[in-house]
Coordinates of C-alpha atoms in Angstrom, one line a residue:
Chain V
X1 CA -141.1 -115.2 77.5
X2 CA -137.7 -113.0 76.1
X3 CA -135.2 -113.0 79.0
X4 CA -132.4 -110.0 78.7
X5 CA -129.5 -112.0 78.7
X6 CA -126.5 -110.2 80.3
X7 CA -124.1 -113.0 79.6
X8 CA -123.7 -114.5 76.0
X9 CA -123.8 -118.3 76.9
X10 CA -120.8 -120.1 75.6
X11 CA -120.7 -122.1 72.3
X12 CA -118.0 -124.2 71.0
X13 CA -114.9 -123.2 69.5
X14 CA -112.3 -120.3 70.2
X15 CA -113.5 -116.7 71.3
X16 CA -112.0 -114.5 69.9
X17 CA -113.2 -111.3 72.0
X18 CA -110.3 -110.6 74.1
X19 CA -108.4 -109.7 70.3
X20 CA -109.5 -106.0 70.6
X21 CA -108.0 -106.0 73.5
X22 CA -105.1 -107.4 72.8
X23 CA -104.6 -105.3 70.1
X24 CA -105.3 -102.0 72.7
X25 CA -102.7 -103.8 75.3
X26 CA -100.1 -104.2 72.0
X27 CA -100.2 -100.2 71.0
X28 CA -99.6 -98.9 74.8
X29 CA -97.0 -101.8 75.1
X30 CA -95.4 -100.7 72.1
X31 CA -95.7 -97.0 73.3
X32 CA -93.4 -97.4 76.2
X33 CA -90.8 -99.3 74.1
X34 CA -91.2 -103.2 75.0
X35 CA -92.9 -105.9 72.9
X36 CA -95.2 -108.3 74.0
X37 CA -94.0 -112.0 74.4
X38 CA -94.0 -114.2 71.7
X39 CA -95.7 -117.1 70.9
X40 CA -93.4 -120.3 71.1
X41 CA -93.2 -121.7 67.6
X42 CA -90.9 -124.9 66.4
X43 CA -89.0 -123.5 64.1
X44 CA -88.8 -126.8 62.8
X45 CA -88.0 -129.7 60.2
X46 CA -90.0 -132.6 60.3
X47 CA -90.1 -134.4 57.8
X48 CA -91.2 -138.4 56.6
X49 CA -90.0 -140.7 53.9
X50 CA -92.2 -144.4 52.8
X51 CA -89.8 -147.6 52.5
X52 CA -90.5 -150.9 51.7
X53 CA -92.4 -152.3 55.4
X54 CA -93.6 -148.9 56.3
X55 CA -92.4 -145.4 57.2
X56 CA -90.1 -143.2 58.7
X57 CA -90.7 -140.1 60.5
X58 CA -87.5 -137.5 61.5
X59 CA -87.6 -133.9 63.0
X60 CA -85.3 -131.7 65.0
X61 CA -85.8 -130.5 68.7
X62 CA -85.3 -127.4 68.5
X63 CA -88.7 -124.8 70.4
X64 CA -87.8 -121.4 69.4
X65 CA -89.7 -117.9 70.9
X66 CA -88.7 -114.9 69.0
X67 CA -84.9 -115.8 68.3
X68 CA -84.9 -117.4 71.4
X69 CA -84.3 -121.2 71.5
X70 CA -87.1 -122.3 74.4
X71 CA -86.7 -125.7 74.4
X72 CA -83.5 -127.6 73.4
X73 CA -84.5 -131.1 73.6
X74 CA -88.6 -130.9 73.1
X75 CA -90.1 -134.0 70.9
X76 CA -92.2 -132.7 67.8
X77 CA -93.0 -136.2 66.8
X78 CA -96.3 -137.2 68.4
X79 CA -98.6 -140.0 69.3
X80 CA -101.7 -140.4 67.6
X81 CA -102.6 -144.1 68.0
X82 CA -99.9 -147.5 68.1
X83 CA -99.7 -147.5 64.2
X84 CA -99.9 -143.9 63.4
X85 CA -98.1 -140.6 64.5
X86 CA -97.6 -136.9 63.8
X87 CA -94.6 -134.7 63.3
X88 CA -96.0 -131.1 64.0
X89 CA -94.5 -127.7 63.1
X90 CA -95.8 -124.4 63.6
X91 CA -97.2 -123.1 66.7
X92 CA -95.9 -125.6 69.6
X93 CA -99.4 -125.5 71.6
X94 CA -101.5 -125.7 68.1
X95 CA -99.9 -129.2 67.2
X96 CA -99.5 -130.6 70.9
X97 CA -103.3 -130.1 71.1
X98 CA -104.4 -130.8 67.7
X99 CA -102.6 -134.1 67.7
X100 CA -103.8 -134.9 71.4
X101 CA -107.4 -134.4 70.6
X102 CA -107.2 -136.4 67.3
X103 CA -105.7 -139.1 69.7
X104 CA -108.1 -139.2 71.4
X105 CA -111.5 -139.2 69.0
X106 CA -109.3 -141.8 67.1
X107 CA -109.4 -144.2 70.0
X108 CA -113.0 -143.3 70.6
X109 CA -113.4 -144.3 67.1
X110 CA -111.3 -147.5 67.1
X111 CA -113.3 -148.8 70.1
X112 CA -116.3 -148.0 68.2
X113 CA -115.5 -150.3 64.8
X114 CA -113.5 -152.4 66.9
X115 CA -110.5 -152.0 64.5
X116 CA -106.8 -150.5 64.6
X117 CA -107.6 -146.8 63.0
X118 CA -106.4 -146.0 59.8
X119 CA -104.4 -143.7 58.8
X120 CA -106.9 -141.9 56.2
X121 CA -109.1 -141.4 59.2
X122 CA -106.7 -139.5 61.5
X123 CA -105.8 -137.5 58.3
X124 CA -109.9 -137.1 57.0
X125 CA -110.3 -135.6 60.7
X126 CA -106.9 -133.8 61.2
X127 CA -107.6 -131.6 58.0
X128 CA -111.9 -131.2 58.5
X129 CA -110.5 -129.6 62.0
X130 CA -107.7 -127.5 60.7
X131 CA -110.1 -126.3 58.1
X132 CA -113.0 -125.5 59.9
X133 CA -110.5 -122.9 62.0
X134 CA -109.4 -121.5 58.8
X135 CA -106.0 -121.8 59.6
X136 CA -105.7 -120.2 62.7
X137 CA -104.6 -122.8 64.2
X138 CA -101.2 -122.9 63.0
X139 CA -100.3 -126.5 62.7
X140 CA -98.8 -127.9 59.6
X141 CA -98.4 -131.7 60.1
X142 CA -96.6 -134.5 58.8
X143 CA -98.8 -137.8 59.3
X144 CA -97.6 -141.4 59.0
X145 CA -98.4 -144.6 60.0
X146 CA -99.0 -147.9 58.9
X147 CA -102.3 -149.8 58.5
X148 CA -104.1 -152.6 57.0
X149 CA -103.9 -151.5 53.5
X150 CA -100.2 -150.4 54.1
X151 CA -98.0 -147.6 54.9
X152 CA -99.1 -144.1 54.2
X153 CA -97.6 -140.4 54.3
X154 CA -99.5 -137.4 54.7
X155 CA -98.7 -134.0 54.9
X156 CA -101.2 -131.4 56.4
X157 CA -101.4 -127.6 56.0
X158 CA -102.8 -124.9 58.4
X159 CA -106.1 -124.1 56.2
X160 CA -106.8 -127.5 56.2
X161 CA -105.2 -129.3 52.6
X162 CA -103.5 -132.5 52.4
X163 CA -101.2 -134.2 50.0
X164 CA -100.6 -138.1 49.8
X165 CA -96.9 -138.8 48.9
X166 CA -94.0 -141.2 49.2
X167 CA -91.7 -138.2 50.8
X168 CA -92.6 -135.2 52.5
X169 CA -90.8 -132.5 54.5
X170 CA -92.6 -129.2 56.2
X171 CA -91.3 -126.8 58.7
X172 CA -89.2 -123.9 57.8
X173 CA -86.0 -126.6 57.1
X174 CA -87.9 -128.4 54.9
X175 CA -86.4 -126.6 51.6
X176 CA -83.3 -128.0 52.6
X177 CA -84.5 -131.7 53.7
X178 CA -86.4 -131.4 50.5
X179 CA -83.0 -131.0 48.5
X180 CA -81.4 -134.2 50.5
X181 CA -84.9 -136.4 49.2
X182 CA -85.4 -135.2 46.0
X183 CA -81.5 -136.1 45.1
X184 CA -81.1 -139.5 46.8
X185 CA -85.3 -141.1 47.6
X186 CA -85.6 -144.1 45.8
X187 CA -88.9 -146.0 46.2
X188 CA -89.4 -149.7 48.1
X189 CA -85.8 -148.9 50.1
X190 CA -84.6 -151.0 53.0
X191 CA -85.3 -150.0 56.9
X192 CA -81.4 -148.7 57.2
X193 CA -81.5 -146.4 53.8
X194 CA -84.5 -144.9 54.7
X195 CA -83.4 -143.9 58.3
X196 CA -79.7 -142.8 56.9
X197 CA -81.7 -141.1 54.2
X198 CA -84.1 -139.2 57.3
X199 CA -81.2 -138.6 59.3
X200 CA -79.6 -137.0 56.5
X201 CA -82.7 -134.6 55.6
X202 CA -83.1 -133.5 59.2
X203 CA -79.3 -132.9 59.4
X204 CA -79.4 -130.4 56.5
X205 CA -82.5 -128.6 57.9
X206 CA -80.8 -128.4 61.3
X207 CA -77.4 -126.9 59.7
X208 CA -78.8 -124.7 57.3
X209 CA -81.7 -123.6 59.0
X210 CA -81.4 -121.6 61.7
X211 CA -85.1 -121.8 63.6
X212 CA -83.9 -125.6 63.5
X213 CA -81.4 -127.2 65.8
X214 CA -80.6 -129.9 68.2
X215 CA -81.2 -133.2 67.6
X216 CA -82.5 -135.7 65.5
X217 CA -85.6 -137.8 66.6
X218 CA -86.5 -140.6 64.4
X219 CA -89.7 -142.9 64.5
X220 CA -90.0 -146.0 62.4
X221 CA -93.0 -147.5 61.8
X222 CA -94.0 -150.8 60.1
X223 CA -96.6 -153.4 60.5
X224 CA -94.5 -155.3 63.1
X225 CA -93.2 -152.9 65.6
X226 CA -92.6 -149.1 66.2
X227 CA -89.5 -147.8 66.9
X228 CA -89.4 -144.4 68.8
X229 CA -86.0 -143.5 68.6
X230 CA -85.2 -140.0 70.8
X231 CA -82.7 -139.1 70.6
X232 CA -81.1 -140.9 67.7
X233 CA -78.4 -138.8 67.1
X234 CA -77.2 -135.5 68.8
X235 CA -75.4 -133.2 66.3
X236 CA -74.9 -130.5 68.7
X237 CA -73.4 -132.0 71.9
X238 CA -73.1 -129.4 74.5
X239 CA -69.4 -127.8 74.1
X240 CA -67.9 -129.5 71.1
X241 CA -67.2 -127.0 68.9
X242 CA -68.3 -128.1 64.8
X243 CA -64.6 -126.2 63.2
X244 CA -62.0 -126.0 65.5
X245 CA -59.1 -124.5 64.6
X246 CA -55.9 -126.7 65.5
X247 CA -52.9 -125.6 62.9
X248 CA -52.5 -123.8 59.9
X249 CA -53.4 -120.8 61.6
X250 CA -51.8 -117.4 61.7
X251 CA -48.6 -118.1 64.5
X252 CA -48.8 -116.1 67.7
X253 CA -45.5 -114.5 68.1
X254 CA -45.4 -112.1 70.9
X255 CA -48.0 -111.8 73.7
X256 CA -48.6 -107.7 75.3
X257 CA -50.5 -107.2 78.4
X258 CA -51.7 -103.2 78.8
X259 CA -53.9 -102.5 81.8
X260 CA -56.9 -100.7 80.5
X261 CA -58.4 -100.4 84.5
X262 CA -57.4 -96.8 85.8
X263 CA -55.9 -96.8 88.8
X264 CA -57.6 -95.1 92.0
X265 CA -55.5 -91.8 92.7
X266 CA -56.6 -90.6 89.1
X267 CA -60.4 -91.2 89.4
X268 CA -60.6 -89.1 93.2
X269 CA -60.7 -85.5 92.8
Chain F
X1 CA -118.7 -125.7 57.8
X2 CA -120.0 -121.8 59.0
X3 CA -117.2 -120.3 60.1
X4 CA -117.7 -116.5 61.1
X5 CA -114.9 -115.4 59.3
X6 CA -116.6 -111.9 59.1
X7 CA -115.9 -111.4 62.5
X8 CA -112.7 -112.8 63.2
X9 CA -110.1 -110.0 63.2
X10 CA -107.4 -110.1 61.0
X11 CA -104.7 -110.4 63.9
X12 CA -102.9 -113.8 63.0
X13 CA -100.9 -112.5 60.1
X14 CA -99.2 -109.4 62.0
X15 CA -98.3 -111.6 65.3
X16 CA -96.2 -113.9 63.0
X17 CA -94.7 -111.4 60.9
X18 CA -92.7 -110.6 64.1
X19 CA -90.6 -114.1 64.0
X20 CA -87.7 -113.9 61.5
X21 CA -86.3 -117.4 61.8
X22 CA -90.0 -119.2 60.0
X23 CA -90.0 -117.7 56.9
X24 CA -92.5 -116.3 54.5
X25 CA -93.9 -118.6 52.5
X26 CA -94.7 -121.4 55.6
X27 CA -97.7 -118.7 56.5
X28 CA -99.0 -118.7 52.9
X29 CA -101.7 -120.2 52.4
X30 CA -101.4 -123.7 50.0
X31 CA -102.8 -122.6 46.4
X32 CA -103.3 -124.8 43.1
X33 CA -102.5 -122.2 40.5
X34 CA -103.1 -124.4 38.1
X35 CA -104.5 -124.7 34.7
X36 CA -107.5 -127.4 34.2
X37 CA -109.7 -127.7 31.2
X38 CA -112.6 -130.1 30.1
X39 CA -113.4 -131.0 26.7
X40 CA -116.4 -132.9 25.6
X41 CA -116.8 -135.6 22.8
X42 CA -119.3 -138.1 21.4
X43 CA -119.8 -140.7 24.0
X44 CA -117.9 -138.8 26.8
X45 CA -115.4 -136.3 28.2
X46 CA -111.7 -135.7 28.3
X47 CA -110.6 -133.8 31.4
X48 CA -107.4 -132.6 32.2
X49 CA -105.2 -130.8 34.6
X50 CA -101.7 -129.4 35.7
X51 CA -100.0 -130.7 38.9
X52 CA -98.3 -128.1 41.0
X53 CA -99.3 -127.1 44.7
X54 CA -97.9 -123.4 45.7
X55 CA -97.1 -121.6 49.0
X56 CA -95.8 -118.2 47.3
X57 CA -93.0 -119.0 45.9
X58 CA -92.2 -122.7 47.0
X59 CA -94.2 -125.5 45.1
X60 CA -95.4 -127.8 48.1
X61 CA -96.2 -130.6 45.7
X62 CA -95.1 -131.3 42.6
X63 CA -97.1 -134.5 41.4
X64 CA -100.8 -133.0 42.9
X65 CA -103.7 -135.2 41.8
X66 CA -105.9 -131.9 40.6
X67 CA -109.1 -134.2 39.0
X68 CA -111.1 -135.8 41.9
X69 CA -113.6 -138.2 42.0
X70 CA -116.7 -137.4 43.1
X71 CA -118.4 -140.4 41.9
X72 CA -118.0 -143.3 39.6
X73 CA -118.3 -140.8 36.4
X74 CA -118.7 -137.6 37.8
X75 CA -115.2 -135.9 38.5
X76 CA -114.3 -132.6 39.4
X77 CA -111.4 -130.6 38.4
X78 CA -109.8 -128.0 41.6
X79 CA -108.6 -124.7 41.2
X80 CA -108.1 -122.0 44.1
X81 CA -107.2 -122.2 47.5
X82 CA -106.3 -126.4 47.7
X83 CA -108.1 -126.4 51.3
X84 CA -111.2 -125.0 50.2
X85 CA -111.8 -126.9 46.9
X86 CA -110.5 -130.4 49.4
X87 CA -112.9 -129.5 51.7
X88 CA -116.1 -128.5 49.0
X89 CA -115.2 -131.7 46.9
X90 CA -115.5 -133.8 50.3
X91 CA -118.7 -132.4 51.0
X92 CA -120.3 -132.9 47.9
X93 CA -118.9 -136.3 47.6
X94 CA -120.7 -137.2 50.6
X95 CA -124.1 -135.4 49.3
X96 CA -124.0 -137.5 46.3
X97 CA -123.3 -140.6 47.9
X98 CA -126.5 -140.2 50.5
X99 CA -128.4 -138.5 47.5
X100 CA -127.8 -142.1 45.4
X101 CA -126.8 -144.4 48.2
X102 CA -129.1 -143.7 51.1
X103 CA -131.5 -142.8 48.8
X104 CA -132.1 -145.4 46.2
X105 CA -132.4 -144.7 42.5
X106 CA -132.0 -146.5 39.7
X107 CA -129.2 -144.7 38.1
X108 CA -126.4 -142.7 38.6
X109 CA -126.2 -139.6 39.4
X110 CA -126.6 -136.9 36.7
X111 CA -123.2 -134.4 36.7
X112 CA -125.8 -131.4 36.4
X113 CA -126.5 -133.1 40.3
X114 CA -122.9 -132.4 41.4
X115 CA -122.5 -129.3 39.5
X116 CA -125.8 -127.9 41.4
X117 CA -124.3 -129.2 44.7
X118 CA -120.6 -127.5 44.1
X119 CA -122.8 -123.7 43.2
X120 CA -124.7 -124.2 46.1
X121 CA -121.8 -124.5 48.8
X122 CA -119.8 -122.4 46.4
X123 CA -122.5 -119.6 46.3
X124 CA -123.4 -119.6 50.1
X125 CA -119.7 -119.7 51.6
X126 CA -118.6 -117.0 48.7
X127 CA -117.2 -114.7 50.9
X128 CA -114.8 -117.9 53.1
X129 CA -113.8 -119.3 49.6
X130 CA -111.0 -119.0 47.2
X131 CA -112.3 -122.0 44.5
X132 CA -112.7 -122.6 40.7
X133 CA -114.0 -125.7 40.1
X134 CA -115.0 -127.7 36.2
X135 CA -117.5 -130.6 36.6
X136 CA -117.5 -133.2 34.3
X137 CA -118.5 -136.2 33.5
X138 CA -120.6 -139.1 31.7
X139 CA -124.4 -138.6 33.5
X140 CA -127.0 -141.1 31.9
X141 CA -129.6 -139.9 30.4
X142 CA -130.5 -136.0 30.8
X143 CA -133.2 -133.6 30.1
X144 CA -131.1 -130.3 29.5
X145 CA -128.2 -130.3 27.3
X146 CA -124.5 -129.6 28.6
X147 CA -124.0 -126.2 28.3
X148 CA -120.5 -125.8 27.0
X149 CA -118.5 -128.4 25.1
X150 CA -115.2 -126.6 26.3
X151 CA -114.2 -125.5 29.4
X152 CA -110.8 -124.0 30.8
X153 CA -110.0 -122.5 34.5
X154 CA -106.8 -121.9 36.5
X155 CA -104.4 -119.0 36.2
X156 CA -102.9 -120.6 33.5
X157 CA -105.9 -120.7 31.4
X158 CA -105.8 -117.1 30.1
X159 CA -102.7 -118.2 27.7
X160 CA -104.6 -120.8 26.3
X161 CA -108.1 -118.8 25.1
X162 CA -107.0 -118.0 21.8
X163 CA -105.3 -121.3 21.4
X164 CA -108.7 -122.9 22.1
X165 CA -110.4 -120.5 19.8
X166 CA -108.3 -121.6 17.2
X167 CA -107.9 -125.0 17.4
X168 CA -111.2 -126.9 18.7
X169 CA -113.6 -127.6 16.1
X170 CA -117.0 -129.3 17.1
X171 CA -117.1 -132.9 16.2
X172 CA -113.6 -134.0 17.4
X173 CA -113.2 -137.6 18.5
X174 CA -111.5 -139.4 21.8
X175 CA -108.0 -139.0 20.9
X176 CA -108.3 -135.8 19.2
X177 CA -109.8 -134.2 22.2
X178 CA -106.8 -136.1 24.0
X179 CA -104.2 -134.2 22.0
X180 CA -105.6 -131.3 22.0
X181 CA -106.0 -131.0 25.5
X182 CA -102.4 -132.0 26.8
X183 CA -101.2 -129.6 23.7
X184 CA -102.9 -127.1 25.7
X185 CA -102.1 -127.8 29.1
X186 CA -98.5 -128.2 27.7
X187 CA -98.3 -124.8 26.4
X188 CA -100.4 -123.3 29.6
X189 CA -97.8 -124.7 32.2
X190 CA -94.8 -123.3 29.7
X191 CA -96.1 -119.3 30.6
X192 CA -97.8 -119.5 34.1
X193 CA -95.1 -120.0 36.6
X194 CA -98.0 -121.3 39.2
X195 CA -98.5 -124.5 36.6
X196 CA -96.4 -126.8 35.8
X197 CA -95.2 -130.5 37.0
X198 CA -97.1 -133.5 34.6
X199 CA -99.9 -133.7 32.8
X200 CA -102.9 -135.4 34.3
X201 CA -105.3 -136.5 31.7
X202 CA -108.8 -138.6 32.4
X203 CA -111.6 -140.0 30.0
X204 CA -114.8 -140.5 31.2
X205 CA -117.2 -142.3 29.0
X206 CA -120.1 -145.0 29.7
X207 CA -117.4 -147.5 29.9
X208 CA -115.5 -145.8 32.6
X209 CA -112.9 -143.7 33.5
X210 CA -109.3 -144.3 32.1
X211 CA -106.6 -142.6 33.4
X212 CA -102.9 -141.7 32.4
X213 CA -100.3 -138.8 33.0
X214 CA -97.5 -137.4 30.7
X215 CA -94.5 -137.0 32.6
X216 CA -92.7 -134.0 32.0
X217 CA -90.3 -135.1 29.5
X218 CA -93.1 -136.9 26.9
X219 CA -95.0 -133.5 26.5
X220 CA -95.4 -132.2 23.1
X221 CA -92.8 -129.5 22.4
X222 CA -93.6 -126.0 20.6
X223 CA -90.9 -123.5 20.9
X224 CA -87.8 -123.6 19.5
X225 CA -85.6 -121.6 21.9

């Protein structure tokens, strides 16, 4: 009873067929001298810190695409259930899925054991997913979220590895957040510290990190009550200039006006 | 856990290369260069391991927890890629806990159990995985005798071979093997630049598992300069 099937029929996952192609479409593109577009990636630091009730999560708003900012004001810190959520760098569609179908399963699940999720679940299936696309979807993830055994901090990498910590910064800022925590985190700090501390981590990734800009989003999360603060502090308003010069500068002493526009009569024959 | 990865074109590093702004070492991939080792004594084993996380040249985490439970007394020490050996250890963690939980025995699991359940995902997925992995543990009683009393992996272990040679002697006791082993992961983590961080040290015996680390500043000293 063998059929010749014409058509493949569809199985989960991504297809990756149209990559020849894409690949053929790239070498003529490239031929004729333009590029193709590029995928929109956050730039990006995100980063998370655990304090005495719970944890805070920080990143930047900044959507770059090429050297191109996309997105001025887009929000990298994402929902994944009332006690838990995700700060996501990398590609922009990779974590806004990833995190929006973890969402969901997690609910699924909570309705299931009729419990609030933990956060060792959202991270057990955020990394078996990343994994089993063997890190082509390029998400790296900074998980937090409070439960009932406490507070916890994850960070996730694109092939699928996690590490459990008390601070953790990703993104391509997060060497310089990194420098702000390792210098001032202190362990069991109060809700104020640990969101001047954030602040402060985000703020040296946006200044010193040039696929990171904007402002800073904070989310603070403790047993009690989540506070989803966007934005809470804009470090590049629109038109104020960061060094402006006033005095001390060289003094203007003579102002020469030459017209550089030639005048008609010369230009006709 | 079959992913094709033979067929999946090797496109996604050029497309990235393109973008200046994220820099090199977020596309790496997260490694544990590491250096591990297992040493085994009368009554049980002394395990041991380094506790830095690379992408290229930035260390992602500095305090890694490299020995993992897999069961009670079976633990596994990770070298490689840190997703793949995650990912295996999960696995076989969940073999062993349907192969003695579902399925009832009266003892534990033997470690020759888990070692046989890390070769066979380790062997089929070969081509997919970057992963070193020691198993070690105290297994009840066993018909075939552990194969080798010492047992060293990770990049860093080539600068410790003919320290080992030299200095283990069969017939060492708990705290000998203890020495002997942070002595060596101390002067591993010195020479590899992929190890370094604390020393993570674990004894398993029929009384349990007892833990401690040696923070960077506690660890034995050999050179002058």
């Amino acid at each position: 009873m063998a059929t010749l099937a014409v058509t493949r029929p569809p199985f989960g996952g991504f297809s990756f067929e149209n990559c020849k192609r894409n690949a053929v479409i790239e070498g003529e593109v490239n031929k004729v001298g333009c590029s193709l577009p590029a995928a929109r990636k956050t730039g990006t630091t995100i980063c998370g810190v655990i304090f005495k009730d719970g944890v805070v999560l920080g990143a930047d708003t900044r959507a770059t695409e090429g050297m191109v900012v996309a997105d001025k004001n887009c929000s990298k810190i994402h929902y994944i259930s009332p006690n838990i959520y995700c700060c996501g760098a990398g590609t922009a569609a990779d974590t806004e899925m990833t995190t929006q179908i973890i969402s969901s399963n997690l609910e699924l699940h909570s309705l299931s054991t009729g419990r609030l999720p933990r956060v060792a679940t959202a991270n057990r299936m955020l990394k078996q997913m990343l994994f089993r696309y063997q890190g082509y979807i390029g998400a790296a993830l900074v998980l937090g979220g409070v439960d009932c055994n406490g507070p916890h901090l994850y960070s996730i990498y694109p092939h699928g590895s996690t590490d459990k910590l008390p601070y953790v910064t990703m993104g391509s800022g997060s060497l310089a957040a990194m420098a702000v925590f390792e210098d001032r985190y202190k362990p069991d700090m109060e809700e104020e510290d640990a969101k001047r501390l954030v602040r402060d981590a985000i703020a040296a990734g946006i200044f010193n990190d040039l696929g990171s800009g904007s402002n800073i989003d904070l989310c603070v999360i403790t047993k009690s009550k989540v506070d989803y603060i966007r934005p809470h502090d804009e470090v590049n308003k629109k038109g104020i200039r960061m060094h402006h010069v006033t005095s001390q500068h060289t003094a203007c002493l003579d102002i020469v006006i030459i017209n550089v526009i030639w005048s008609h009569h010369h230009a006709i024959t | 856990m079959a992913a094709p990865a033979a067929m999946i074109p090797y496109f996604g590093q050029q497309m990235s290369s393109k973008n200046d702004l994220v820099p090199d070492w977020t596309r790496q991939e997260v490694s544990t260069g590491t250096t591990i080792m297992a040493v085994e004594y009368d009554g049980g084993v002394v395990i041991g391991a380094d506790s830095r996380t690379t992408t290229g040249a930035y260390i992602a985490n500095r305090v890694t927890d490299k020995l993992t439970p897999i069961h009670d007394r079976i633990f596994c020490c990770r070298s490689g890629s840190a997703a793949d050996t995650q990912a295996i250890a999960d696995v076989v963690t969940y073999h062993l806990n349907v192969h003695s939980g579902v399925i009832e025995l009266d003892e534990p699991p033997l470690v020759e159990t888990a070692a046989n359940l890390f070769r066979a995902s380790c062997y089929r997925y070969r081509e997919e995985l970057t992963a070193g992995i020691l198993v070690a543990g105290w297994g009840g009683v066993s018909f075939k005798k552990i194969l080798n009393p010492v047992a060293v992996g990770g990049s860093g272990s080539t600068y410790i071979y003919g320290f080992m040679d030299s200095n283990y002697k069969p017939g060492l006791n708990k705290d000998q093997c203890l020495e002997l082993t942070a002595a060596a992961l101390s002067l591993a983590m010195e020479r590899d630049g992929s190890s370094g961080g604390v020393v993570r040290l674990a004894t398993i015996s029929e009384e349990g598992v007892e833990r401690r680390v040696i923070l960077g500043n506690q660890l034995p000293k050999f050179s002058s300069h």
